[in-house]
mmCIF file of C-alpha atoms and ligand atoms in Angstrom:
data_model
loop_
_atom_site.group_PDB
_atom_site.id
_atom_site.type_symbol
_atom_site.label_atom_id
_atom_site.label_comp_id
_atom_site.label_asym_id
_atom_site.label_seq_id
_atom_site.Cartn_x
_atom_site.Cartn_y
_atom_site.Cartn_z
ATOM 1 C CA MET A 1 0.000 0.000 0.000
ATOM 2 C CA LYS A 2 1.261 3.514 -0.790
ATOM 3 C CA LYS A 3 2.339 5.432 2.285
ATOM 4 C CA TYR A 4 2.735 9.204 2.566
ATOM 5 C CA SER A 5 4.509 10.962 5.401
ATOM 6 C CA ILE A 6 3.087 14.282 6.523
ATOM 7 C CA ALA A 7 4.783 16.753 8.861
ATOM 8 C CA VAL A 8 2.019 18.284 10.980
ATOM 9 C CA ILE A 9 2.341 21.774 12.443
ATOM 10 C CA LYS A 10 -0.811 22.418 14.446
ATOM 11 C CA GLY A 11 0.362 25.823 15.672
ATOM 12 C CA ASP A 12 -1.608 28.144 17.923
ATOM 13 C CA GLY A 13 -5.192 29.261 18.603
ATOM 14 C CA ILE A 14 -7.665 27.222 16.545
ATOM 15 C CA GLY A 15 -4.751 25.483 14.739
ATOM 16 C CA PRO A 16 -4.910 22.221 16.742
ATOM 17 C CA GLU A 17 -8.733 22.035 16.496
ATOM 18 C CA ILE A 18 -8.893 22.387 12.698
ATOM 19 C CA VAL A 19 -5.855 20.169 12.038
ATOM 20 C CA ASP A 20 -7.316 17.311 14.140
ATOM 21 C CA GLU A 21 -10.446 17.304 11.959
ATOM 22 C CA THR A 22 -8.331 17.372 8.802
ATOM 23 C CA ILE A 23 -6.329 14.322 9.920
ATOM 24 C CA LYS A 24 -9.619 12.447 10.395
ATOM 25 C CA VAL A 25 -10.576 13.331 6.816
ATOM 26 C CA LEU A 26 -7.169 12.308 5.392
ATOM 27 C CA ASP A 27 -7.421 8.971 7.216
ATOM 28 C CA ALA A 28 -10.913 8.386 5.829
ATOM 29 C CA ALA A 29 -9.766 9.244 2.288
ATOM 30 C CA GLY A 30 -6.807 6.860 2.658
ATOM 31 C CA LYS A 31 -9.070 4.045 3.817
ATOM 32 C CA LYS A 32 -11.387 4.538 0.853
ATOM 33 C CA PHE A 33 -8.745 5.046 -1.842
ATOM 34 C CA GLY A 34 -6.108 2.588 -0.645
ATOM 35 C CA PHE A 35 -3.224 4.623 0.782
ATOM 36 C CA GLU A 36 -1.778 5.225 4.223
ATOM 37 C CA THR A 37 -0.814 8.531 5.795
ATOM 38 C CA GLU A 38 1.605 8.810 8.683
ATOM 39 C CA TYR A 39 2.012 11.992 10.700
ATOM 40 C CA LYS A 40 4.903 13.559 12.539
ATOM 41 C CA GLY A 41 4.056 16.509 14.744
ATOM 42 C CA CYS A 42 6.383 19.512 15.030
ATOM 43 C CA LEU A 43 6.306 22.969 16.538
ATOM 44 C CA MET A 44 6.120 26.403 14.939
ATOM 45 C CA GLY A 45 4.850 29.785 16.041
ATOM 46 C CA GLY A 46 3.855 30.707 19.588
ATOM 47 C CA CYS A 47 3.887 27.143 20.915
ATOM 48 C CA ALA A 48 7.451 26.766 19.572
ATOM 49 C CA ILE A 49 8.495 30.031 21.259
ATOM 50 C CA ASP A 50 7.107 28.760 24.579
ATOM 51 C CA ALA A 51 8.841 25.389 24.242
ATOM 52 C CA THR A 52 12.164 26.346 22.628
ATOM 53 C CA GLY A 53 12.505 30.153 22.616
ATOM 54 C CA VAL A 54 12.339 30.465 18.802
ATOM 55 C CA PRO A 55 9.358 30.442 16.387
ATOM 56 C CA LEU A 56 10.913 27.952 13.957
ATOM 57 C CA PRO A 57 13.175 25.346 15.589
ATOM 58 C CA GLN A 58 15.692 23.567 13.336
ATOM 59 C CA GLU A 59 14.074 20.256 14.302
ATOM 60 C CA THR A 60 10.839 21.390 12.627
ATOM 61 C CA ILE A 61 12.663 22.209 9.384
ATOM 62 C CA ASP A 62 14.382 18.800 9.501
ATOM 63 C CA ILE A 63 11.106 16.924 10.067
ATOM 64 C CA CYS A 64 9.419 18.845 7.216
ATOM 65 C CA LYS A 65 12.302 18.154 4.828
ATOM 66 C CA ALA A 66 12.166 14.438 5.664
ATOM 67 C CA SER A 67 8.404 14.292 4.910
ATOM 68 C CA ASP A 68 6.415 14.098 1.667
ATOM 69 C CA SER A 69 4.445 17.224 2.554
ATOM 70 C CA VAL A 70 3.517 19.584 5.389
ATOM 71 C CA LEU A 71 0.099 20.315 6.903
ATOM 72 C CA LEU A 72 -0.068 23.608 8.800
ATOM 73 C CA GLY A 73 -2.877 24.974 10.988
ATOM 74 C CA ALA A 74 -2.166 28.584 11.934
ATOM 75 C CA VAL A 75 0.228 30.481 14.169
ATOM 76 C CA GLY A 76 0.161 33.626 16.280
ATOM 77 C CA GLY A 77 -1.663 35.227 19.157
ATOM 78 C CA GLU A 78 -1.700 38.192 21.493
ATOM 79 C CA LYS A 79 0.601 36.512 23.989
ATOM 80 C CA TRP A 80 3.565 36.816 21.607
ATOM 81 C CA ASP A 81 2.645 40.169 19.972
ATOM 82 C CA THR A 82 5.135 42.224 21.935
ATOM 83 C CA LEU A 83 8.206 40.164 20.997
ATOM 84 C CA PRO A 84 10.702 41.663 18.503
ATOM 85 C CA GLY A 85 9.866 40.902 14.827
ATOM 86 C CA HIS A 86 12.345 38.066 14.300
ATOM 87 C CA LEU A 87 11.061 36.247 17.397
ATOM 88 C CA ARG A 88 7.347 36.586 16.664
ATOM 89 C CA PRO A 89 5.279 33.582 15.546
ATOM 90 C CA GLU A 90 4.826 35.007 12.020
ATOM 91 C CA ALA A 91 8.623 34.954 11.526
ATOM 92 C CA GLY A 92 8.199 31.180 11.505
ATOM 93 C CA LEU A 93 5.923 31.433 8.450
ATOM 94 C CA LEU A 94 8.438 33.407 6.389
ATOM 95 C CA GLY A 95 11.281 31.217 7.666
ATOM 96 C CA ILE A 96 9.659 27.933 6.704
ATOM 97 C CA ARG A 97 8.799 29.148 3.187
ATOM 98 C CA ALA A 98 12.446 30.053 2.632
ATOM 99 C CA ALA A 99 13.832 26.906 4.301
ATOM 100 C CA LEU A 100 11.634 24.617 2.200
ATOM 101 C CA GLY A 101 12.082 26.533 -1.106
ATOM 102 C CA LEU A 102 8.344 27.128 -1.495
ATOM 103 C CA PHE A 103 8.264 29.376 -4.575
ATOM 104 C CA ALA A 104 4.717 28.843 -5.891
ATOM 105 C CA ASN A 105 1.644 29.818 -3.929
ATOM 106 C CA LEU A 106 -1.634 28.361 -5.176
ATOM 107 C CA ARG A 107 -4.819 29.981 -3.922
ATOM 108 C CA PRO A 108 -8.089 28.631 -5.189
ATOM 109 C CA ALA A 109 -10.983 31.072 -5.155
ATOM 110 C CA LYS A 110 -13.751 28.561 -5.295
ATOM 111 C CA ILE A 111 -17.329 28.994 -4.296
ATOM 112 C CA PHE A 112 -19.356 25.931 -3.486
ATOM 113 C CA GLU A 113 -22.905 26.047 -4.805
ATOM 114 C CA PRO A 114 -24.514 25.955 -1.315
ATOM 115 C CA LEU A 115 -22.555 29.118 -0.386
ATOM 116 C CA VAL A 116 -23.288 31.193 -3.493
ATOM 117 C CA ASP A 117 -25.553 33.531 -1.508
ATOM 118 C CA ALA A 118 -22.799 34.124 1.088
ATOM 119 C CA SER A 119 -20.606 35.733 -1.592
ATOM 120 C CA PRO A 120 -20.481 39.529 -1.846
ATOM 121 C CA ILE A 121 -20.813 39.060 -5.636
ATOM 122 C CA LYS A 122 -24.367 38.752 -7.038
ATOM 123 C CA ARG A 123 -25.716 35.302 -7.948
ATOM 124 C CA GLU A 124 -26.319 36.337 -11.566
ATOM 125 C CA ILE A 125 -22.601 37.100 -11.937
ATOM 126 C CA ILE A 126 -21.422 33.957 -10.155
ATOM 127 C CA GLY A 127 -23.876 31.500 -11.708
ATOM 128 C CA ASP A 128 -23.728 28.022 -10.154
ATOM 129 C CA GLY A 129 -20.288 28.478 -8.680
ATOM 130 C CA LEU A 130 -16.828 29.782 -9.447
ATOM 131 C CA ASP A 131 -13.463 28.105 -9.500
ATOM 132 C CA ILE A 132 -10.412 30.304 -10.096
ATOM 133 C CA MET A 133 -6.838 29.384 -9.246
ATOM 134 C CA VAL A 134 -4.378 32.209 -8.539
ATOM 135 C CA VAL A 135 -0.731 31.161 -8.878
ATOM 136 C CA ARG A 136 1.491 33.673 -7.099
ATOM 137 C CA GLU A 137 5.296 33.771 -7.236
ATOM 138 C CA LEU A 138 6.337 33.620 -3.593
ATOM 139 C CA THR A 139 10.072 34.083 -3.188
ATOM 140 C CA GLY A 140 11.049 36.928 -5.548
ATOM 141 C CA GLY A 141 10.009 40.377 -6.731
ATOM 142 C CA ILE A 142 9.610 43.530 -4.710
ATOM 143 C CA TYR A 143 9.161 41.784 -1.341
ATOM 144 C CA PHE A 144 12.698 40.438 -1.638
ATOM 145 C CA GLY A 145 14.373 43.101 -3.811
ATOM 146 C CA GLN A 146 16.850 45.731 -2.730
ATOM 147 C CA ARG A 147 15.343 48.446 -0.551
ATOM 148 C CA GLY A 148 16.528 51.448 1.342
ATOM 149 C CA ARG A 149 16.084 54.975 2.545
ATOM 150 C CA SER A 150 17.965 58.176 1.928
ATOM 151 C CA GLU A 151 17.762 61.862 2.721
ATOM 152 C CA GLU A 152 18.718 64.765 0.492
ATOM 153 C CA ASN A 153 18.349 68.434 1.473
ATOM 154 C CA GLY A 154 16.173 67.368 4.410
ATOM 155 C CA VAL A 155 13.785 65.391 2.156
ATOM 156 C CA LYS A 156 13.444 61.732 3.073
ATOM 157 C CA SER A 157 13.009 59.049 0.379
ATOM 158 C CA ALA A 158 12.575 55.307 0.383
ATOM 159 C CA TYR A 159 12.631 52.696 -2.394
ATOM 160 C CA ASP A 160 11.894 49.014 -3.020
ATOM 161 C CA THR A 161 12.967 47.112 -6.118
ATOM 162 C CA GLU A 162 10.891 44.799 -8.297
ATOM 163 C CA LYS A 163 13.410 42.441 -9.907
ATOM 164 C CA TYR A 164 12.840 39.078 -11.563
ATOM 165 C CA SER A 165 15.313 36.813 -13.321
ATOM 166 C CA VAL A 166 14.299 34.715 -16.317
ATOM 167 C CA PRO A 167 14.691 31.387 -14.410
ATOM 168 C CA GLU A 168 12.460 32.728 -11.601
ATOM 169 C CA ILE A 169 9.777 33.677 -14.120
ATOM 170 C CA GLU A 170 10.132 30.424 -16.075
ATOM 171 C CA ARG A 171 9.569 28.153 -13.094
ATOM 172 C CA ILE A 172 6.441 29.917 -11.802
ATOM 173 C CA VAL A 173 4.992 30.272 -15.290
ATOM 174 C CA ARG A 174 5.471 26.539 -15.883
ATOM 175 C CA VAL A 175 3.491 25.857 -12.692
ATOM 176 C CA GLY A 176 0.711 28.002 -14.181
ATOM 177 C CA PHE A 177 0.761 26.222 -17.549
ATOM 178 C CA ASP A 178 0.897 22.751 -15.934
ATOM 179 C CA LEU A 179 -2.109 23.611 -13.770
ATOM 180 C CA ALA A 180 -4.020 25.007 -16.744
ATOM 181 C CA LEU A 181 -3.379 21.732 -18.583
ATOM 182 C CA LYS A 182 -5.017 19.817 -15.726
ATOM 183 C CA ARG A 183 -7.988 22.214 -15.577
ATOM 184 C CA SER A 184 -9.747 24.056 -18.407
ATOM 185 C CA LYS A 185 -6.565 24.760 -20.432
ATOM 186 C CA ARG A 186 -6.854 28.540 -20.033
ATOM 187 C CA LEU A 187 -4.115 30.653 -18.488
ATOM 188 C CA CYS A 188 -4.143 34.401 -17.868
ATOM 189 C CA SER A 189 -0.762 35.986 -17.128
ATOM 190 C CA VAL A 190 -1.105 39.227 -15.197
ATOM 191 C CA ASP A 191 1.513 41.970 -15.375
ATOM 192 C CA LYS A 192 1.976 45.710 -15.844
ATOM 193 C CA ALA A 193 3.987 45.489 -19.058
ATOM 194 C CA ASN A 194 2.751 48.899 -20.262
ATOM 195 C CA VAL A 195 4.833 50.522 -17.485
ATOM 196 C CA LEU A 196 7.285 48.138 -15.811
ATOM 197 C CA GLU A 197 10.446 46.721 -17.389
ATOM 198 C CA SER A 198 10.277 43.684 -15.086
ATOM 199 C CA SER A 199 6.768 43.031 -16.439
ATOM 200 C CA ARG A 200 8.014 43.269 -20.025
ATOM 201 C CA LEU A 201 10.595 40.556 -19.274
ATOM 202 C CA TRP A 202 7.803 38.580 -17.558
ATOM 203 C CA ARG A 203 5.598 38.796 -20.659
ATOM 204 C CA GLU A 204 8.422 37.893 -23.083
ATOM 205 C CA THR A 205 9.216 34.850 -20.957
ATOM 206 C CA VAL A 206 5.558 33.783 -20.725
ATOM 207 C CA LEU A 207 5.267 34.029 -24.521
ATOM 208 C CA ARG A 208 8.381 31.900 -25.035
ATOM 209 C CA ILE A 209 7.279 29.225 -22.533
ATOM 210 C CA SER A 210 3.790 29.181 -24.071
ATOM 211 C CA LYS A 211 5.265 27.505 -27.183
ATOM 212 C CA GLU A 212 5.835 24.418 -25.001
ATOM 213 C CA TYR A 213 2.119 24.355 -24.196
ATOM 214 C CA PRO A 214 0.255 24.685 -27.512
ATOM 215 C CA GLU A 215 -2.931 23.198 -25.975
ATOM 216 C CA VAL A 216 -3.219 26.037 -23.445
ATOM 217 C CA GLU A 217 -5.057 29.191 -24.470
ATOM 218 C CA LEU A 218 -2.934 32.054 -23.119
ATOM 219 C CA SER A 219 -4.070 35.606 -22.435
ATOM 220 C CA HIS A 220 -2.311 38.596 -20.864
ATOM 221 C CA MET A 221 -3.953 41.204 -18.680
ATOM 222 C CA TYR A 222 -2.708 44.310 -16.928
ATOM 223 C CA VAL A 223 -3.057 44.055 -13.170
ATOM 224 C CA ASP A 224 -5.385 47.048 -12.835
ATOM 225 C CA ASN A 225 -7.760 45.599 -15.417
ATOM 226 C CA CYS A 226 -7.575 42.174 -13.738
ATOM 227 C CA ALA A 227 -8.567 43.690 -10.391
ATOM 228 C CA MET A 228 -11.637 45.132 -12.093
ATOM 229 C CA GLN A 229 -12.502 42.026 -14.136
ATOM 230 C CA LEU A 230 -12.395 39.774 -11.053
ATOM 231 C CA VAL A 231 -15.414 41.637 -9.743
ATOM 232 C CA ARG A 232 -17.109 42.410 -13.084
ATOM 233 C CA ASN A 233 -16.875 38.990 -14.707
ATOM 234 C CA PRO A 234 -14.933 36.492 -12.571
ATOM 235 C CA ALA A 235 -16.169 33.488 -14.582
ATOM 236 C CA GLN A 236 -13.822 34.480 -17.453
ATOM 237 C CA PHE A 237 -10.823 33.292 -15.384
ATOM 238 C CA ASP A 238 -9.517 29.817 -14.751
ATOM 239 C CA VAL A 239 -5.789 29.915 -13.859
ATOM 240 C CA ILE A 240 -4.101 33.269 -13.228
ATOM 241 C CA VAL A 241 -0.305 33.412 -12.922
ATOM 242 C CA THR A 242 1.412 36.504 -11.599
ATOM 243 C CA SER A 243 4.225 38.024 -9.580
ATOM 244 C CA ASN A 244 4.554 38.118 -5.806
ATOM 245 C CA ILE A 245 3.043 41.554 -5.134
ATOM 246 C CA PHE A 246 0.291 41.376 -7.774
ATOM 247 C CA GLY A 247 -0.578 37.860 -6.600
ATOM 248 C CA ASP A 248 -0.722 38.984 -2.992
ATOM 249 C CA ILE A 249 -3.372 41.552 -3.801
ATOM 250 C CA LEU A 250 -5.336 39.659 -6.480
ATOM 251 C CA SER A 251 -5.533 36.405 -4.503
ATOM 252 C CA ASP A 252 -7.083 38.253 -1.550
ATOM 253 C CA GLU A 253 -9.553 39.937 -3.861
ATOM 254 C CA ALA A 254 -10.419 36.697 -5.665
ATOM 255 C CA SER A 255 -10.768 34.752 -2.445
ATOM 256 C CA MET A 256 -13.446 37.079 -1.089
ATOM 257 C CA ILE A 257 -15.721 35.694 -3.794
ATOM 258 C CA SER A 258 -16.015 32.519 -1.715
ATOM 259 C CA GLY A 259 -17.795 34.363 1.076
ATOM 260 C CA SER A 260 -15.992 33.178 4.215
ATOM 261 C CA ILE A 261 -12.405 33.182 5.394
ATOM 262 C CA GLY A 262 -13.084 29.779 6.971
ATOM 263 C CA MET A 263 -13.390 28.225 3.485
ATOM 264 C CA LEU A 264 -10.130 29.387 1.893
ATOM 265 C CA ALA A 265 -7.385 26.841 1.241
ATOM 266 C CA SER A 266 -3.841 27.264 -0.059
ATOM 267 C CA ALA A 267 -0.811 25.330 -1.210
ATOM 268 C CA SER A 268 2.790 26.493 -1.371
ATOM 269 C CA LEU A 269 4.864 24.308 -3.659
ATOM 270 C CA ALA A 270 8.573 23.640 -4.060
ATOM 271 C CA THR A 271 10.244 22.046 -7.078
ATOM 272 C CA GLY A 272 8.947 18.491 -7.500
ATOM 273 C CA SER A 273 5.898 17.335 -5.582
ATOM 274 C CA PHE A 274 6.724 18.708 -2.117
ATOM 275 C CA GLY A 275 4.337 21.289 -0.713
ATOM 276 C CA LEU A 276 3.040 22.997 2.404
ATOM 277 C CA TYR A 277 -0.732 23.167 2.778
ATOM 278 C CA GLU A 278 -2.551 25.601 5.057
ATOM 279 C CA PRO A 279 -5.739 27.610 5.369
ATOM 280 C CA ILE A 280 -5.546 31.306 4.481
ATOM 281 C CA HIS A 281 -6.930 32.410 7.817
ATOM 282 C CA GLY A 282 -4.969 32.956 11.019
ATOM 283 C CA SER A 283 -5.185 31.408 14.467
ATOM 284 C CA ALA A 284 -8.492 33.180 15.308
ATOM 285 C CA PRO A 285 -7.695 33.715 19.006
ATOM 286 C CA ASP A 286 -11.195 35.159 19.539
ATOM 287 C CA ILE A 287 -12.799 31.727 19.017
ATOM 288 C CA ALA A 288 -9.918 29.403 20.005
ATOM 289 C CA GLY A 289 -10.942 26.631 22.395
ATOM 290 C CA LYS A 290 -14.660 27.217 21.846
ATOM 291 C CA GLY A 291 -15.023 24.324 19.419
ATOM 292 C CA ILE A 292 -16.734 26.473 16.769
ATOM 293 C CA ALA A 293 -13.934 27.092 14.236
ATOM 294 C CA ASN A 294 -14.671 26.100 10.660
ATOM 295 C CA PRO A 295 -12.250 23.285 9.717
ATOM 296 C CA LEU A 296 -13.166 23.302 5.997
ATOM 297 C CA ALA A 297 -10.338 25.590 4.786
ATOM 298 C CA THR A 298 -7.804 23.196 6.289
ATOM 299 C CA ILE A 299 -9.673 20.149 4.987
ATOM 300 C CA LEU A 300 -9.721 21.707 1.500
ATOM 301 C CA SER A 301 -5.981 22.425 1.833
ATOM 302 C CA ALA A 302 -5.509 18.716 2.542
ATOM 303 C CA ALA A 303 -7.472 17.951 -0.647
ATOM 304 C CA MET A 304 -4.902 20.070 -2.496
ATOM 305 C CA MET A 305 -2.159 18.017 -0.812
ATOM 306 C CA LEU A 306 -3.754 14.814 -2.092
ATOM 307 C CA ARG A 307 -3.872 16.255 -5.613
ATOM 308 C CA TYR A 308 -0.570 18.123 -5.928
ATOM 309 C CA SER A 309 1.839 16.266 -3.625
ATOM 310 C CA PHE A 310 0.498 12.706 -3.746
ATOM 311 C CA GLY A 311 -1.220 12.569 -7.151
ATOM 312 C CA GLU A 312 -4.285 11.048 -5.447
ATOM 313 C CA ASN A 313 -6.756 12.879 -7.676
ATOM 314 C CA ASP A 314 -9.772 10.669 -7.003
ATOM 315 C CA ALA A 315 -9.308 11.121 -3.255
ATOM 316 C CA ALA A 316 -8.964 14.916 -3.697
ATOM 317 C CA VAL A 317 -12.173 15.084 -5.726
ATOM 318 C CA ALA A 318 -13.935 12.913 -3.116
ATOM 319 C CA VAL A 319 -12.900 15.221 -0.256
ATOM 320 C CA GLU A 320 -14.089 18.305 -2.164
ATOM 321 C CA ALA A 321 -17.391 16.609 -3.013
ATOM 322 C CA ALA A 322 -17.776 15.576 0.638
ATOM 323 C CA VAL A 323 -17.313 19.224 1.679
ATOM 324 C CA ASP A 324 -19.970 20.272 -0.821
ATOM 325 C CA ARG A 325 -22.408 17.680 0.565
ATOM 326 C CA ALA A 326 -21.583 18.556 4.174
ATOM 327 C CA LEU A 327 -22.417 22.223 3.469
ATOM 328 C CA ARG A 328 -25.942 21.134 2.529
ATOM 329 C CA GLU A 329 -26.380 19.289 5.851
ATOM 330 C CA GLY A 330 -24.974 21.637 8.476
ATOM 331 C CA ARG A 331 -22.762 24.671 9.086
ATOM 332 C CA THR A 332 -20.310 26.091 11.585
ATOM 333 C CA PRO A 333 -21.393 29.516 12.949
ATOM 334 C CA ASP A 334 -19.195 31.559 10.533
ATOM 335 C CA ILE A 335 -21.242 30.301 7.555
ATOM 336 C CA ALA A 336 -24.484 29.643 9.451
ATOM 337 C CA ASP A 337 -27.711 29.096 7.571
ATOM 338 C CA LEU A 338 -30.899 29.309 9.638
ATOM 339 C CA ALA A 339 -32.376 26.368 7.742
ATOM 340 C CA LEU A 340 -29.495 24.040 8.668
ATOM 341 C CA PRO A 341 -28.189 22.662 11.989
ATOM 342 C CA LYS A 342 -25.389 24.662 13.617
ATOM 343 C CA LEU A 343 -22.323 22.431 13.967
ATOM 344 C CA SER A 344 -19.214 22.388 16.132
ATOM 345 C CA THR A 345 -15.730 21.975 14.627
ATOM 346 C CA VAL A 346 -15.752 18.263 15.465
ATOM 347 C CA GLU A 347 -19.265 17.727 14.095
ATOM 348 C CA MET A 348 -18.282 19.411 10.823
ATOM 349 C CA GLY A 349 -15.205 17.148 10.556
ATOM 350 C CA ASP A 350 -17.405 14.100 11.233
ATOM 351 C CA LEU A 351 -19.878 15.191 8.581
ATOM 352 C CA VAL A 352 -17.152 15.460 5.940
ATOM 353 C CA VAL A 353 -15.825 12.022 6.945
ATOM 354 C CA LYS A 354 -19.350 10.581 6.681
ATOM 355 C CA ASN A 355 -19.697 12.017 3.168
ATOM 356 C CA ILE A 356 -16.433 10.597 1.804
HETATM 357 P P1 LIG B 1 -7.705 35.536 11.661
HETATM 358 O O1 LIG B 1 -7.774 34.987 10.278
HETATM 359 O O2 LIG B 1 -7.108 34.653 12.692
HETATM 360 O O3 LIG B 1 -9.185 35.930 12.154
HETATM 361 C C1 LIG B 1 -9.977 36.929 11.500
HETATM 362 C C2 LIG B 1 -11.461 36.680 11.843
HETATM 363 O O4 LIG B 1 -11.904 35.534 11.131
HETATM 364 C C3 LIG B 1 -11.703 36.389 13.318
HETATM 365 O O5 LIG B 1 -12.936 36.948 13.698
HETATM 366 C C4 LIG B 1 -11.785 34.882 13.387
HETATM 367 O O6 LIG B 1 -12.605 34.392 14.435
HETATM 368 C C5 LIG B 1 -12.381 34.537 12.023
HETATM 369 N N1 LIG B 1 -11.898 33.224 11.559
HETATM 370 C C6 LIG B 1 -10.663 32.920 11.087
HETATM 371 N N2 LIG B 1 -10.578 31.635 10.786
HETATM 372 C C7 LIG B 1 -11.781 31.093 11.076
HETATM 373 C C8 LIG B 1 -12.296 29.787 10.994
HETATM 374 N N3 LIG B 1 -11.580 28.736 10.538
HETATM 375 N N4 LIG B 1 -13.572 29.580 11.382
HETATM 376 C C9 LIG B 1 -14.333 30.589 11.832
HETATM 377 N N5 LIG B 1 -13.900 31.845 11.924
HETATM 378 C C10 LIG B 1 -12.629 32.107 11.558
HETATM 379 O O7 LIG B 1 -6.916 36.911 11.560
HETATM 380 P P2 LIG B 1 -6.422 37.891 12.737
HETATM 381 O O8 LIG B 1 -7.442 37.954 13.814
HETATM 382 O O9 LIG B 1 -6.011 39.113 12.031
HETATM 383 O O10 LIG B 1 -5.096 37.205 13.307
HETATM 384 C C11 LIG B 1 -5.053 36.393 14.467
HETATM 385 C C12 LIG B 1 -3.647 35.825 14.628
HETATM 386 O O11 LIG B 1 -3.356 34.960 13.526
HETATM 387 C C13 LIG B 1 -2.573 36.912 14.612
HETATM 388 O O12 LIG B 1 -1.604 36.573 15.567
HETATM 389 C C14 LIG B 1 -2.014 36.843 13.201
HETATM 390 O O13 LIG B 1 -0.700 37.307 13.121
HETATM 391 C C15 LIG B 1 -2.112 35.376 12.928
HETATM 392 N N6 LIG B 1 -2.156 35.001 11.493
HETATM 393 C C16 LIG B 1 -1.573 33.823 11.152
HETATM 394 C C17 LIG B 1 -1.638 33.362 9.850
HETATM 395 C C18 LIG B 1 -1.039 32.033 9.515
HETATM 396 O O14 LIG B 1 -0.744 31.263 10.412
HETATM 397 N N7 LIG B 1 -0.850 31.710 8.263
HETATM 398 C C19 LIG B 1 -2.328 34.115 8.868
HETATM 399 C C20 LIG B 1 -2.959 35.308 9.269
HETATM 400 C C21 LIG B 1 -2.873 35.748 10.585
#
């Protein structure tokens, strides 16, 4: 039987509650589709600071590197908010992305049919549901470029640099094309090539790589237009590939279509099949320990793990379908529907398991 090893970082706040439900779902999917999953727990964030003094212990990096993939809950909380930046829980998030070479961030903006009315976008625009995938470059561009400050004649200035090399663009663009091949074979590359030199290099590179993917229909869009089109006519998009800063902004915008932060999954991929899977939301300290957190974003992140790291497509589809069915039978308070029973975190996990 195939066996997959998963490093599990439960983290802080609601992290342990939502990860426990996700492990139940992974186990159920394994039982049904004939694979085994084994888990190795490790610390990151506030709980790691309490236990070891640092947010990302070396042991955690080692365990993650020795695993097939990583499942992460969420980190952070008020208790650690006054620590200096490099010792705060969130430093662990940046540190682990760098340590594991996670250069591609995949954020699905998917709305399940039962939640269409929870979206801020009108039903007539959404139709029966939406399914967009934003592929964001995660380790380059302006967030990592040269920056500084200066002062001349008493006037202060500051600058940040958007810089991309051709190999950096090639590898993220290939992730976009490969994903488009597996989906509806449409890829939209987003840039600002009318103004930025780095975007012109981006576009040239996309055009060159596109020759390797003749089956994929490629389009280009300026980022300002894309921001508008995501609200005006989101159904025109399937896979969007873009730079770090544009992806940061557009993926947040696109994800709001789904209606609730408790539904939003993500994957961060390295070269090969290794990836880290986590919900978009944080550790929600306001509801931690109350047993009411929505575990579906983490469960949907695990579905991405099944698809992208393990190639278990049937199991991934089954988990997503089970989430869809569960949403018709009950809801956690964040997505409550008066016509349906209100469920706890554990009851929602059980319902997904039942529907697999
Ligand atoms: P948050 O995402 O934790 O919470 C925002 C709001 O959404 C809260 O009202 C919360 O109750 C609700 N919410 C979030 N997830 C939910 C879920 N699964 N089910 C139901 N409701 C949910 O953002 P925040 O309050 O700004 O941050 C709290 C802590 O999390 C901070 O320490 C922050 O730094 C950290 N954080 C961590 C990550 C991460 O681990 N990747 C991401 C964002 C924020």
